[in-house]
PDB file of C-alpha atoms in Angstrom:
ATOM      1  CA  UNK J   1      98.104  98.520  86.766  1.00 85.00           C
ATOM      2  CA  UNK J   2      94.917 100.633  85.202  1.00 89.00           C
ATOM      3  CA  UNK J   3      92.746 102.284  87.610  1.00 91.00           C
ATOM      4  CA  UNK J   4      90.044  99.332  87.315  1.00 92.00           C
ATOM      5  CA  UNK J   5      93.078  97.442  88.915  1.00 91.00           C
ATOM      6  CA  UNK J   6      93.438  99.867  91.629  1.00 89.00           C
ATOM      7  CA  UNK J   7      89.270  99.737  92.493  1.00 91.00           C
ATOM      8  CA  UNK J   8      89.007  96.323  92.792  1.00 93.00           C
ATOM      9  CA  UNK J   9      92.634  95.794  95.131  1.00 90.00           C
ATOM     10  CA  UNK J  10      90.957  98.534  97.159  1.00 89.00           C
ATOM     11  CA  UNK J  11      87.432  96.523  97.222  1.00 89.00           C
ATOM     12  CA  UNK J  12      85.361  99.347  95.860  1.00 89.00           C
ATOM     13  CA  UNK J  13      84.569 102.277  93.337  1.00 90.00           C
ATOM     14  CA  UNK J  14      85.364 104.754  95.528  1.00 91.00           C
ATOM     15  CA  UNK J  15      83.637 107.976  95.810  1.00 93.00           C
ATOM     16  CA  UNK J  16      84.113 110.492  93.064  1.00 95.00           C
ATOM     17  CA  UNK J  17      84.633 113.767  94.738  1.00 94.00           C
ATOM     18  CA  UNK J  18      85.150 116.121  91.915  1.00 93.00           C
ATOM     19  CA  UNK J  19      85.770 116.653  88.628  1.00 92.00           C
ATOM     20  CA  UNK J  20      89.130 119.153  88.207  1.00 84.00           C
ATOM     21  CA  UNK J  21      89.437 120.688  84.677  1.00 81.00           C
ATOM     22  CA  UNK J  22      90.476 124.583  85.716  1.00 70.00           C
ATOM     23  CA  UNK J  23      94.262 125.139  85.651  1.00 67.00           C
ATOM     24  CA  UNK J  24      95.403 121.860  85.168  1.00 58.00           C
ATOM     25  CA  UNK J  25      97.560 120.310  82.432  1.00 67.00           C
ATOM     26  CA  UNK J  26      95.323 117.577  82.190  1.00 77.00           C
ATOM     27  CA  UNK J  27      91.668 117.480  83.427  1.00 85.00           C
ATOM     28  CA  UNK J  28      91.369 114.753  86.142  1.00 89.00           C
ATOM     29  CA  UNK J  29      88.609 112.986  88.338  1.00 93.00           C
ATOM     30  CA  UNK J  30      89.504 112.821  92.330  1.00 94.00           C
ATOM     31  CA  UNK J  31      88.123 110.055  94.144  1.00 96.00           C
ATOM     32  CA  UNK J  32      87.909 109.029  97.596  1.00 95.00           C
ATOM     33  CA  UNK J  33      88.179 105.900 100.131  1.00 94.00           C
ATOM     34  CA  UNK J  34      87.901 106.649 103.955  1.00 92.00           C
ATOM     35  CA  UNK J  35      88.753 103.376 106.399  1.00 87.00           C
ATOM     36  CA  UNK J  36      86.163 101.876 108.692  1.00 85.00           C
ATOM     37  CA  UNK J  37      85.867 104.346 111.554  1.00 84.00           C
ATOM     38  CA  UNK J  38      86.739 107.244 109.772  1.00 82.00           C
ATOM     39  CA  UNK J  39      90.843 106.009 110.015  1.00 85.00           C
ATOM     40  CA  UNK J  40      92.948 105.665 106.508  1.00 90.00           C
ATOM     41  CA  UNK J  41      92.331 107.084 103.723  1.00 94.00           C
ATOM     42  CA  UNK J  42      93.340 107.158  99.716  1.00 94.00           C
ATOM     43  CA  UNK J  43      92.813 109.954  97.275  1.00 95.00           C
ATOM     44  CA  UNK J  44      93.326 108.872  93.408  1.00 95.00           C
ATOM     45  CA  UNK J  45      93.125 111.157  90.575  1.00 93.00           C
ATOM     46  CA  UNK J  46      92.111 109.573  87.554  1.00 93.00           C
ATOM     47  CA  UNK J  47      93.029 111.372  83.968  1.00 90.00           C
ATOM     48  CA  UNK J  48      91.258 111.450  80.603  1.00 87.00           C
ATOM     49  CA  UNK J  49      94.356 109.136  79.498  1.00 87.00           C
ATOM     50  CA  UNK J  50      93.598 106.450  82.058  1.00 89.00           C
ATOM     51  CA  UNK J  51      96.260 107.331  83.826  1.00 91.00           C
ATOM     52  CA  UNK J  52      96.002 107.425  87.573  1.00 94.00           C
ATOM     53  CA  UNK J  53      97.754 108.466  90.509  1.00 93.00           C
ATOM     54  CA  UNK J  54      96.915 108.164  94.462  1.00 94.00           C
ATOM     55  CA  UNK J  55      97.701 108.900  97.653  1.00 94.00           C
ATOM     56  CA  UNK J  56      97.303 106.934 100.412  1.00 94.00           C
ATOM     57  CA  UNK J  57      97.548 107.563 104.112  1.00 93.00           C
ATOM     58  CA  UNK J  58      97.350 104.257 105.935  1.00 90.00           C
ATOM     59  CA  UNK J  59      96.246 104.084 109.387  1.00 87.00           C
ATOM     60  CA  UNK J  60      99.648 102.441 111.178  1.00 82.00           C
ATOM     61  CA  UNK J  61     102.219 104.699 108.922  1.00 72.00           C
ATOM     62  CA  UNK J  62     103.409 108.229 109.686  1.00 80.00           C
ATOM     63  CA  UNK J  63     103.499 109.462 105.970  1.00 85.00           C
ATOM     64  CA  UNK J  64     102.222 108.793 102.761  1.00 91.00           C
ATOM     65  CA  UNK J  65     102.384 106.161 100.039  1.00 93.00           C
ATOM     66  CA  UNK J  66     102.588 108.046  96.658  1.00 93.00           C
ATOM     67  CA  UNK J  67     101.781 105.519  93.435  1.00 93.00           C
ATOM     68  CA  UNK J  68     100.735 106.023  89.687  1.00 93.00           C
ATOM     69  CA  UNK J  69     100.121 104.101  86.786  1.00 93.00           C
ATOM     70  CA  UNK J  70     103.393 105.105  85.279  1.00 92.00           C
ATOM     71  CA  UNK J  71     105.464 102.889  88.032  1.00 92.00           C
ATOM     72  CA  UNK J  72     106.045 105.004  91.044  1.00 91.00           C
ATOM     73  CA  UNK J  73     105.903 103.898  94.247  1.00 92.00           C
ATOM     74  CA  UNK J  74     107.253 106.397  96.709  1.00 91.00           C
ATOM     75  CA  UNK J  75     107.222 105.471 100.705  1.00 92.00           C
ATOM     76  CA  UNK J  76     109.464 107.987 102.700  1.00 88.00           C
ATOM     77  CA  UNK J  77     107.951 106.241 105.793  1.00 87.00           C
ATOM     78  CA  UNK J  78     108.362 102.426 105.019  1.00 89.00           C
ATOM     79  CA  UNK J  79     111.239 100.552 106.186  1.00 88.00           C
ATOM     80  CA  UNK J  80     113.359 100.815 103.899  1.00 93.00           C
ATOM     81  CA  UNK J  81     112.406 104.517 102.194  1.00 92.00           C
ATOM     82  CA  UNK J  82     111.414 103.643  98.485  1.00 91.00           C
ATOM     83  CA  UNK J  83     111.102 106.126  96.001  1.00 88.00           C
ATOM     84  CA  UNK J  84     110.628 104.597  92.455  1.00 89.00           C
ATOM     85  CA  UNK J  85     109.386 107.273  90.136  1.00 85.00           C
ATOM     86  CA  UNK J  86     108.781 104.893  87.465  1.00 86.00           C
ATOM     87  CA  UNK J  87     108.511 106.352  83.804  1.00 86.00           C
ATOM     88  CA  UNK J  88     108.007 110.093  83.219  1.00 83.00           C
ATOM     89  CA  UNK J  89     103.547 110.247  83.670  1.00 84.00           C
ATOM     90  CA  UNK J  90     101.380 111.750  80.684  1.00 81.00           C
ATOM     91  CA  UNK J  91     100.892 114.938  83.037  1.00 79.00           C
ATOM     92  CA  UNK J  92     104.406 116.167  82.765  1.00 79.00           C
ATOM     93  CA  UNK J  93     105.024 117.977  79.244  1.00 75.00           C
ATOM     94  CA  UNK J  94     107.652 116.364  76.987  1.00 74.00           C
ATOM     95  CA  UNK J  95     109.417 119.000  76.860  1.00 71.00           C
ATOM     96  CA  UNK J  96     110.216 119.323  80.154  1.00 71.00           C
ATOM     97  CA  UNK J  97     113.059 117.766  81.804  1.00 71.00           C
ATOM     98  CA  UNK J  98     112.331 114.859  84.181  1.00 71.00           C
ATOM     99  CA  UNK J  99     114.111 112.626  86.302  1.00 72.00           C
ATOM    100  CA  UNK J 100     114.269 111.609  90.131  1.00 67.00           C
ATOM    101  CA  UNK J 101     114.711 115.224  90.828  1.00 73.00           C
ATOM    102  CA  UNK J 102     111.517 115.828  89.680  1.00 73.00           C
ATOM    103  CA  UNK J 103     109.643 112.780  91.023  1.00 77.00           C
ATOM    104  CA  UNK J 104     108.376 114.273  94.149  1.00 76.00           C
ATOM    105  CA  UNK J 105     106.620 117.479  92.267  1.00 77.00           C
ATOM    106  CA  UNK J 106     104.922 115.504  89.585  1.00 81.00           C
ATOM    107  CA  UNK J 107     103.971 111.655  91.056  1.00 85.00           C
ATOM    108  CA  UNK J 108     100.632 112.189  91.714  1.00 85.00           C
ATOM    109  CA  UNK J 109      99.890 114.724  88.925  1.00 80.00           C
ATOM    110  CA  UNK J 110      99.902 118.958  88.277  1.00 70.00           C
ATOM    111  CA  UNK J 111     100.842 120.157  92.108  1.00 59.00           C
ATOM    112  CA  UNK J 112      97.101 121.630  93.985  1.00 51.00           C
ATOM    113  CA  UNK J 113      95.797 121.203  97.433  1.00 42.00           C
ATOM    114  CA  UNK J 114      95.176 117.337  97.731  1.00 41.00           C
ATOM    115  CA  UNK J 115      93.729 117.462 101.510  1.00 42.00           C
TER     116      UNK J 115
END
């Protein structure tokens, strides 16, 4: 799935918040979708790479959904828990170790304040 993909599932372009390049392994884009009513809402971060990752926080689910373009789909909340990492994601350096253990730190991209 490329971000493109994400945009139009969602139904829109979003709203591009910011534009993060201080402190992070890889400068990213942060974009924004609020629900009708102010309820929901998904934050994606979109790298130079076109590599994506987002957070959503649906309206009817305690939790969120973690996903990225590398394959991970992580649902602590859903019924059953998933938590697919999917491949290792361009943001974690190669010469760091990665696996499962890992997956929760790096899903959605170098760790900041994603409120």
């Amino acid at each position: 799935m490329t971000f493109a993909d994400l945009q139009k599932s969602i139904g829109s372009a979003g709203h591009l918040e910011s534009v993060e390049d201080n402190g992070y392994e890889e400068p990213r884009a942060r974009y924004s979708w609020t629900g009708p009513g102010g309820a929901g809402k998904i934050v994606v971060f979109q790298y130079r790479s076109g590599a994506f990752a987002a957070i959503v926080n649906p309206v009817d689910l305690k939790g969120a959904i973690e996903i990225n373009s590398f394959g991970a789909f992580v649902c602590p909340a859903c019924s059953p828990p998933v938590n697919a990492c999917g491949s290792r994601p361009s943001w974690v350096l190669k010469d760091i170790h990665w696996d499962s253990f890992d997956c929760p730190r790096t899903v959605t991209g170098p760790q900041a304040s994603m409120d």
